[in-house]
mmCIF file of C-alpha atoms in Angstrom:
data_model
loop_
_atom_site.group_PDB
_atom_site.id
_atom_site.type_symbol
_atom_site.label_atom_id
_atom_site.label_comp_id
_atom_site.label_asym_id
_atom_site.label_seq_id
_atom_site.Cartn_x
_atom_site.Cartn_y
_atom_site.Cartn_z
ATOM 1 C CA UNK A 1 5.323 9.883 -4.478
ATOM 2 C CA UNK A 2 7.183 9.197 -8.257
ATOM 3 C CA UNK A 3 10.567 7.064 -9.037
ATOM 4 C CA UNK A 4 13.494 9.742 -9.062
ATOM 5 C CA UNK A 5 11.555 12.595 -8.431
ATOM 6 C CA UNK A 6 10.220 12.839 -4.971
ATOM 7 C CA UNK A 7 6.915 13.884 -3.906
ATOM 8 C CA UNK A 8 4.636 16.077 -5.017
ATOM 9 C CA UNK A 9 1.252 17.474 -3.654
ATOM 10 C CA UNK A 10 -1.696 18.940 -5.687
ATOM 11 C CA UNK A 11 -2.725 21.947 -3.575
ATOM 12 C CA UNK A 12 -7.030 21.634 -4.949
ATOM 13 C CA UNK A 13 -7.520 25.646 -3.468
ATOM 14 C CA UNK A 14 -4.814 27.314 -4.967
ATOM 15 C CA UNK A 15 -4.476 24.684 -8.248
ATOM 16 C CA UNK A 16 -0.839 24.646 -7.656
ATOM 17 C CA UNK A 17 1.648 22.116 -7.402
ATOM 18 C CA UNK A 18 4.723 21.814 -4.226
ATOM 19 C CA UNK A 19 8.016 19.584 -5.648
ATOM 20 C CA UNK A 20 9.357 18.083 -2.570
ATOM 21 C CA UNK A 21 12.550 17.833 -4.115
ATOM 22 C CA UNK A 22 16.116 15.749 -2.499
ATOM 23 C CA UNK A 23 19.208 16.451 -0.971
ATOM 24 C CA UNK A 24 21.676 14.732 1.211
ATOM 25 C CA UNK A 25 21.678 15.920 5.248
ATOM 26 C CA UNK A 26 19.827 18.452 4.738
ATOM 27 C CA UNK A 27 15.937 18.822 7.065
ATOM 28 C CA UNK A 28 14.239 20.101 4.591
ATOM 29 C CA UNK A 29 14.227 17.813 1.444
ATOM 30 C CA UNK A 30 14.033 14.112 1.327
ATOM 31 C CA UNK A 31 16.376 11.916 2.290
ATOM 32 C CA UNK A 32 16.101 10.022 -1.082
ATOM 33 C CA UNK A 33 14.123 10.338 -4.107
ATOM 34 C CA UNK A 34 12.599 6.700 -4.817
ATOM 35 C CA UNK A 35 8.593 6.794 -3.098
ATOM 36 C CA UNK A 36 7.117 4.172 -2.082
ATOM 37 C CA UNK A 37 3.532 4.542 0.554
ATOM 38 C CA UNK A 38 2.819 7.271 2.070
ATOM 39 C CA UNK A 39 0.365 7.595 5.140
ATOM 40 C CA UNK A 40 -1.178 10.024 7.940
ATOM 41 C CA UNK A 41 -1.211 9.930 12.014
ATOM 42 C CA UNK A 42 -3.694 11.554 13.713
ATOM 43 C CA UNK A 43 -1.339 15.247 13.768
ATOM 44 C CA UNK A 44 -1.419 15.483 10.656
ATOM 45 C CA UNK A 45 3.274 14.525 9.708
ATOM 46 C CA UNK A 46 3.234 12.574 6.411
ATOM 47 C CA UNK A 47 5.012 8.981 7.225
ATOM 48 C CA UNK A 48 7.261 9.048 4.021
ATOM 49 C CA UNK A 49 8.383 5.382 2.478
ATOM 50 C CA UNK A 50 11.229 5.489 0.150
ATOM 51 C CA UNK A 51 13.357 2.522 -1.457
ATOM 52 C CA UNK A 52 16.107 3.300 -0.071
ATOM 53 C CA UNK A 53 16.398 5.805 2.408
ATOM 54 C CA UNK A 54 14.408 4.217 4.675
ATOM 55 C CA UNK A 55 11.473 6.520 6.280
ATOM 56 C CA UNK A 56 10.985 10.425 6.197
ATOM 57 C CA UNK A 57 8.050 11.847 8.842
ATOM 58 C CA UNK A 58 7.108 15.233 7.034
ATOM 59 C CA UNK A 59 6.071 18.156 9.927
ATOM 60 C CA UNK A 60 3.135 20.060 8.123
ATOM 61 C CA UNK A 61 3.383 22.470 10.519
ATOM 62 C CA UNK A 62 7.399 23.458 10.080
ATOM 63 C CA UNK A 63 8.197 22.425 6.968
ATOM 64 C CA UNK A 64 11.072 20.347 8.229
ATOM 65 C CA UNK A 65 12.104 15.783 7.689
ATOM 66 C CA UNK A 66 12.948 13.504 9.772
ATOM 67 C CA UNK A 67 14.404 10.422 8.834
ATOM 68 C CA UNK A 68 14.178 7.049 10.644
ATOM 69 C CA UNK A 69 17.362 4.822 8.991
ATOM 70 C CA UNK A 70 19.728 1.935 9.990
ATOM 71 C CA UNK A 71 22.234 5.285 10.426
ATOM 72 C CA UNK A 72 20.451 6.010 13.333
ATOM 73 C CA UNK A 73 21.513 3.529 15.311
ATOM 74 C CA UNK A 74 19.981 0.237 17.399
ATOM 75 C CA UNK A 75 16.609 2.321 18.114
ATOM 76 C CA UNK A 76 14.997 2.213 14.318
ATOM 77 C CA UNK A 77 13.463 -0.298 11.962
ATOM 78 C CA UNK A 78 17.104 -2.772 10.644
ATOM 79 C CA UNK A 79 16.818 -2.102 6.515
ATOM 80 C CA UNK A 80 15.902 1.439 5.185
ATOM 81 C CA UNK A 81 14.241 -0.032 1.467
ATOM 82 C CA UNK A 82 10.862 0.285 3.119
ATOM 83 C CA UNK A 83 7.825 -1.605 1.016
ATOM 84 C CA UNK A 84 5.429 -0.448 3.472
ATOM 85 C CA UNK A 85 4.009 1.153 6.155
ATOM 86 C CA UNK A 86 0.066 1.106 8.545
ATOM 87 C CA UNK A 87 -1.106 3.643 11.620
ATOM 88 C CA UNK A 88 -2.459 2.356 14.769
ATOM 89 C CA UNK A 89 -4.424 5.613 15.770
ATOM 90 C CA UNK A 90 -5.420 4.740 18.360
ATOM 91 C CA UNK A 91 -2.029 3.136 19.398
ATOM 92 C CA UNK A 92 -0.439 6.454 18.530
ATOM 93 C CA UNK A 93 2.151 3.275 16.818
ATOM 94 C CA UNK A 94 2.917 2.143 13.103
ATOM 95 C CA UNK A 95 3.884 -0.289 12.033
ATOM 96 C CA UNK A 96 6.946 -0.424 9.323
ATOM 97 C CA UNK A 97 7.555 -3.024 6.381
ATOM 98 C CA UNK A 98 11.055 -3.736 5.313
ATOM 99 C CA UNK A 99 12.768 -5.363 1.875
ATOM 100 C CA UNK A 100 15.386 -8.109 4.625
ATOM 101 C CA UNK A 101 14.826 -6.103 7.253
ATOM 102 C CA UNK A 102 11.621 -7.388 8.518
ATOM 103 C CA UNK A 103 9.128 -5.721 10.212
ATOM 104 C CA UNK A 104 9.622 -2.633 12.626
ATOM 105 C CA UNK A 105 6.956 -1.139 15.427
ATOM 106 C CA UNK A 106 7.373 1.583 16.147
ATOM 107 C CA UNK A 107 5.838 3.639 19.530
ATOM 108 C CA UNK A 108 5.036 7.819 19.072
ATOM 109 C CA UNK A 109 5.099 8.305 22.872
ATOM 110 C CA UNK A 110 7.633 6.146 23.697
ATOM 111 C CA UNK A 111 9.778 6.951 20.922
ATOM 112 C CA UNK A 112 11.182 3.047 20.554
ATOM 113 C CA UNK A 113 11.255 0.972 18.189
ATOM 114 C CA UNK A 114 11.230 -2.632 18.146
ATOM 115 C CA UNK A 115 12.082 -4.869 14.843
ATOM 116 C CA UNK A 116 10.100 -8.257 15.147
ATOM 117 C CA UNK A 117 13.065 -9.673 13.148
ATOM 118 C CA UNK A 118 14.545 -9.767 16.097
ATOM 119 C CA UNK A 119 11.895 -12.461 17.350
ATOM 120 C CA UNK A 120 11.514 -14.217 14.364
ATOM 121 C CA UNK A 121 14.935 -16.281 15.079
ATOM 122 C CA UNK A 122 13.453 -17.490 17.786
ATOM 123 C CA UNK A 123 10.680 -18.685 16.985
ATOM 124 C CA UNK A 124 9.103 -19.851 13.573
ATOM 125 C CA UNK A 125 5.302 -18.347 13.697
ATOM 126 C CA UNK A 126 6.459 -14.553 12.708
ATOM 127 C CA UNK A 127 7.217 -12.356 9.487
ATOM 128 C CA UNK A 128 10.474 -12.756 7.916
ATOM 129 C CA UNK A 129 12.673 -10.344 6.237
ATOM 130 C CA UNK A 130 11.157 -9.869 3.573
ATOM 131 C CA UNK A 131 7.594 -7.502 3.709
ATOM 132 C CA UNK A 132 5.839 -7.247 1.163
ATOM 133 C CA UNK A 133 2.165 -5.519 2.658
ATOM 134 C CA UNK A 134 0.388 -4.932 5.949
ATOM 135 C CA UNK A 135 -3.702 -4.333 6.761
ATOM 136 C CA UNK A 136 -5.122 -3.106 9.657
ATOM 137 C CA UNK A 137 -8.408 -4.654 10.453
ATOM 138 C CA UNK A 138 -10.866 -5.344 13.634
ATOM 139 C CA UNK A 139 -7.728 -4.254 16.041
ATOM 140 C CA UNK A 140 -5.502 -7.100 14.401
ATOM 141 C CA UNK A 141 -2.331 -7.151 11.690
ATOM 142 C CA UNK A 142 -2.682 -8.620 7.999
ATOM 143 C CA UNK A 143 1.058 -8.985 7.278
ATOM 144 C CA UNK A 144 2.142 -10.594 4.314
ATOM 145 C CA UNK A 145 5.964 -11.303 3.583
ATOM 146 C CA UNK A 146 7.802 -13.721 1.808
ATOM 147 C CA UNK A 147 7.937 -16.880 4.329
ATOM 148 C CA UNK A 148 4.176 -16.932 4.699
ATOM 149 C CA UNK A 149 0.759 -14.233 4.974
ATOM 150 C CA UNK A 150 0.329 -13.999 9.203
ATOM 151 C CA UNK A 151 -1.953 -12.123 11.229
ATOM 152 C CA UNK A 152 -1.720 -10.565 14.290
ATOM 153 C CA UNK A 153 -3.725 -9.030 17.585
ATOM 154 C CA UNK A 154 -3.021 -5.681 18.462
ATOM 155 C CA UNK A 155 -3.340 -6.237 21.839
ATOM 156 C CA UNK A 156 -1.325 -9.387 22.053
ATOM 157 C CA UNK A 157 1.532 -9.013 20.096
ATOM 158 C CA UNK A 158 0.683 -12.073 19.094
ATOM 159 C CA UNK A 159 1.111 -13.809 15.226
ATOM 160 C CA UNK A 160 -0.876 -16.531 14.016
ATOM 161 C CA UNK A 161 0.151 -18.094 10.040
ATOM 162 C CA UNK A 162 -2.701 -17.358 7.447
ATOM 163 C CA UNK A 163 -1.621 -18.555 4.496
ATOM 164 C CA UNK A 164 0.655 -18.406 2.132
ATOM 165 C CA UNK A 165 3.218 -15.632 0.766
ATOM 166 C CA UNK A 166 1.351 -12.402 -0.882
ATOM 167 C CA UNK A 167 2.328 -9.211 -2.702
ATOM 168 C CA UNK A 168 -0.142 -8.070 -2.410
ATOM 169 C CA UNK A 169 -4.356 -7.865 -0.392
ATOM 170 C CA UNK A 170 -7.489 -5.994 -0.013
ATOM 171 C CA UNK A 171 -10.108 -7.865 3.553
ATOM 172 C CA UNK A 172 -13.614 -6.753 1.374
ATOM 173 C CA UNK A 173 -17.317 -5.917 3.382
ATOM 174 C CA UNK A 174 -18.171 -9.437 4.117
ATOM 175 C CA UNK A 175 -14.519 -10.249 5.964
ATOM 176 C CA UNK A 176 -13.127 -12.606 3.232
ATOM 177 C CA UNK A 177 -8.916 -11.193 2.185
ATOM 178 C CA UNK A 178 -7.972 -11.417 -1.202
ATOM 179 C CA UNK A 179 -4.210 -12.453 -1.401
ATOM 180 C CA UNK A 180 -2.525 -12.252 -4.580
ATOM 181 C CA UNK A 181 0.315 -15.054 -5.688
ATOM 182 C CA UNK A 182 1.364 -14.416 -8.941
ATOM 183 C CA UNK A 183 -1.452 -14.907 -11.799
ATOM 184 C CA UNK A 184 -3.039 -16.123 -8.933
ATOM 185 C CA UNK A 185 -5.804 -14.795 -6.696
ATOM 186 C CA UNK A 186 -6.889 -16.264 -3.880
ATOM 187 C CA UNK A 187 -9.818 -15.151 -1.713
ATOM 188 C CA UNK A 188 -9.764 -17.112 2.021
ATOM 189 C CA UNK A 189 -12.746 -16.754 4.997
ATOM 190 C CA UNK A 190 -10.817 -14.979 8.010
ATOM 191 C CA UNK A 191 -13.521 -16.814 10.003
ATOM 192 C CA UNK A 192 -12.598 -20.157 8.633
ATOM 193 C CA UNK A 193 -9.281 -20.429 6.387
ATOM 194 C CA UNK A 194 -10.116 -23.458 4.979
ATOM 195 C CA UNK A 195 -12.887 -21.980 3.238
ATOM 196 C CA UNK A 196 -10.739 -20.894 0.322
ATOM 197 C CA UNK A 197 -11.290 -20.573 -3.843
ATOM 198 C CA UNK A 198 -8.845 -19.941 -6.531
ATOM 199 C CA UNK A 199 -9.074 -18.077 -9.410
ATOM 200 C CA UNK A 200 -6.463 -18.748 -11.582
ATOM 201 C CA UNK A 201 -6.545 -15.428 -13.568
ATOM 202 C CA UNK A 202 -4.983 -16.544 -16.949
ATOM 203 C CA UNK A 203 -8.433 -18.634 -17.435
ATOM 204 C CA UNK A 204 -10.687 -15.272 -17.599
ATOM 205 C CA UNK A 205 -8.115 -13.810 -19.834
ATOM 206 C CA UNK A 206 -5.787 -11.572 -17.552
ATOM 207 C CA UNK A 207 -1.514 -12.572 -18.617
ATOM 208 C CA UNK A 208 -0.005 -10.188 -16.558
ATOM 209 C CA UNK A 209 0.534 -10.137 -12.541
ATOM 210 C CA UNK A 210 -1.732 -8.013 -10.231
ATOM 211 C CA UNK A 211 0.001 -5.325 -8.942
ATOM 212 C CA UNK A 212 -1.874 -3.289 -6.109
ATOM 213 C CA UNK A 213 -6.191 -4.724 -4.785
ATOM 214 C CA UNK A 214 -8.671 -2.652 -2.846
ATOM 215 C CA UNK A 215 -12.254 -2.406 -1.264
ATOM 216 C CA UNK A 216 -13.904 0.176 -2.274
ATOM 217 C CA UNK A 217 -16.740 1.780 0.560
ATOM 218 C CA UNK A 218 -19.310 0.667 -1.196
ATOM 219 C CA UNK A 219 -17.758 -3.280 -0.729
ATOM 220 C CA UNK A 220 -16.889 -3.350 -4.795
ATOM 221 C CA UNK A 221 -12.973 -5.277 -4.929
ATOM 222 C CA UNK A 222 -10.981 -3.844 -8.089
ATOM 223 C CA UNK A 223 -7.279 -4.444 -9.164
ATOM 224 C CA UNK A 224 -4.766 -2.682 -11.713
ATOM 225 C CA UNK A 225 -2.429 -5.018 -13.601
ATOM 226 C CA UNK A 226 0.662 -4.114 -15.386
ATOM 227 C CA UNK A 227 0.297 -3.683 -18.461
ATOM 228 C CA UNK A 228 -3.163 -5.672 -18.583
ATOM 229 C CA UNK A 229 -5.717 -2.258 -16.839
ATOM 230 C CA UNK A 230 -8.514 -2.895 -14.581
ATOM 231 C CA UNK A 231 -10.576 -5.255 -13.520
ATOM 232 C CA UNK A 232 -13.520 -5.926 -10.420
ATOM 233 C CA UNK A 233 -14.495 -8.939 -9.195
ATOM 234 C CA UNK A 234 -18.541 -9.022 -10.471
ATOM 235 C CA UNK A 235 -20.117 -11.220 -7.778
ATOM 236 C CA UNK A 236 -23.347 -12.175 -9.610
ATOM 237 C CA UNK A 237 -21.007 -14.034 -12.774
ATOM 238 C CA UNK A 238 -17.871 -15.390 -11.444
ATOM 239 C CA UNK A 239 -15.925 -13.573 -13.146
ATOM 240 C CA UNK A 240 -14.223 -9.870 -13.369
ATOM 241 C CA UNK A 241 -14.711 -7.493 -15.818
ATOM 242 C CA UNK A 242 -12.240 -5.818 -17.136
ATOM 243 C CA UNK A 243 -11.301 -1.802 -17.816
ATOM 244 C CA UNK A 244 -9.189 -0.276 -20.382
ATOM 245 C CA UNK A 245 -7.475 2.026 -22.746
ATOM 246 C CA UNK A 246 -9.399 -0.269 -25.369
ATOM 247 C CA UNK A 247 -12.590 0.523 -23.703
ATOM 248 C CA UNK A 248 -12.310 3.976 -23.156
ATOM 249 C CA UNK A 249 -11.241 3.447 -19.463
ATOM 250 C CA UNK A 250 -8.445 4.696 -19.346
ATOM 251 C CA UNK A 251 -5.626 5.962 -19.692
ATOM 252 C CA UNK A 252 -3.738 3.363 -20.207
ATOM 253 C CA UNK A 253 -3.619 -0.168 -19.679
ATOM 254 C CA UNK A 254 0.116 -0.063 -18.016
ATOM 255 C CA UNK A 255 -1.115 0.168 -14.101
ATOM 256 C CA UNK A 256 0.869 1.065 -11.182
ATOM 257 C CA UNK A 257 -2.101 1.618 -8.247
ATOM 258 C CA UNK A 258 -5.367 1.987 -7.879
ATOM 259 C CA UNK A 259 -7.445 3.922 -4.678
ATOM 260 C CA UNK A 260 -10.864 5.711 -3.796
ATOM 261 C CA UNK A 261 -11.471 9.799 -3.367
ATOM 262 C CA UNK A 262 -13.486 10.556 -0.851
ATOM 263 C CA UNK A 263 -16.401 11.235 -4.228
ATOM 264 C CA UNK A 264 -16.417 8.153 -4.573
ATOM 265 C CA UNK A 265 -14.578 8.293 -7.983
ATOM 266 C CA UNK A 266 -11.684 5.421 -9.096
ATOM 267 C CA UNK A 267 -8.499 7.264 -9.144
ATOM 268 C CA UNK A 268 -5.447 4.983 -11.467
ATOM 269 C CA UNK A 269 -2.208 5.760 -11.778
ATOM 270 C CA UNK A 270 -0.215 4.858 -15.131
ATOM 271 C CA UNK A 271 2.626 4.567 -16.693
ATOM 272 C CA UNK A 272 1.116 7.939 -18.780
ATOM 273 C CA UNK A 273 -0.313 9.589 -15.990
ATOM 274 C CA UNK A 274 -4.535 9.696 -14.120
ATOM 275 C CA UNK A 275 -7.020 8.067 -14.393
ATOM 276 C CA UNK A 276 -10.694 9.135 -12.747
ATOM 277 C CA UNK A 277 -12.931 6.731 -12.911
ATOM 278 C CA UNK A 278 -16.426 6.784 -12.280
ATOM 279 C CA UNK A 279 -17.961 2.763 -10.908
ATOM 280 C CA UNK A 280 -21.914 4.968 -10.783
ATOM 281 C CA UNK A 281 -21.750 5.622 -14.468
ATOM 282 C CA UNK A 282 -18.025 4.110 -16.243
ATOM 283 C CA UNK A 283 -17.233 8.663 -16.547
ATOM 284 C CA UNK A 284 -13.878 9.006 -17.401
ATOM 285 C CA UNK A 285 -11.775 12.090 -16.542
ATOM 286 C CA UNK A 286 -7.312 11.867 -17.523
ATOM 287 C CA UNK A 287 -4.994 14.264 -16.433
ATOM 288 C CA UNK A 288 -1.878 13.779 -18.585
ATOM 289 C CA UNK A 289 1.633 13.231 -17.616
ATOM 290 C CA UNK A 290 3.322 16.595 -18.308
ATOM 291 C CA UNK A 291 0.396 17.965 -20.432
ATOM 292 C CA UNK A 292 -1.571 18.803 -17.214
ATOM 293 C CA UNK A 293 0.304 17.412 -14.742
ATOM 294 C CA UNK A 294 3.193 18.638 -14.132
ATOM 295 C CA UNK A 295 5.235 15.955 -13.648
ATOM 296 C CA UNK A 296 7.238 13.341 -15.941
ATOM 297 C CA UNK A 297 6.390 10.475 -13.921
ATOM 298 C CA UNK A 298 4.502 8.762 -11.204
#
């Protein structure tokens, strides 16, 4: 996904890129050029967040798009700026978090939406209108919003307030939630929310705000910083290990996102392209924008 550049798909077997363009009122194209998170459902349909065109569902069999926007009527989301999306495969339901439109649930079986912002106006223990991040873990939905971070039982639909608002978060293999608030990183024990530790990142030499945090399959915690590169939490020292352009590990310190590939490599996107970092031996490979990566921005 790109900023004003639509969606780009790389086919490894054919060694080529396909570009999904933006065009208004055309179900063969995206309806908006600013792209956010992308997920896949069990039908292999892609659900693509946009910053102003709602959610675009791409049917990979028919190569057509379906749009879920405020223009779809009452049975849809409440705002077209979509910030986060999560799929509950067991129930075939999709949770959509928007900016000022709150959290929405879309049930694929019934083709019906439920907007939790309507519930929030009736009772306080629910996410408000501005949603930052969502994640499903152990049959619970975790949601960070402007008014706090919440956990919802997917079976009962009941929300509980967990802590203050977080821009992004992850849950590790020891059942701790790590949440980002400004230049702080807070670790909270899910079974005992009072058991928590706060890391004020400037004390560790991290001057910029972290943007994305993940837990890898091996259980390690990594996060990227705009202007600061990539960091890994080291449990033994209770501190952070830094990977940067200066150390030769990254293509750029201006990092947007981090993900893990099926082979266990870290994929770090930045303003200059993509870094593939092997955590076991710290070997890196770079794919540069406009050179061996035929797109102009990520």
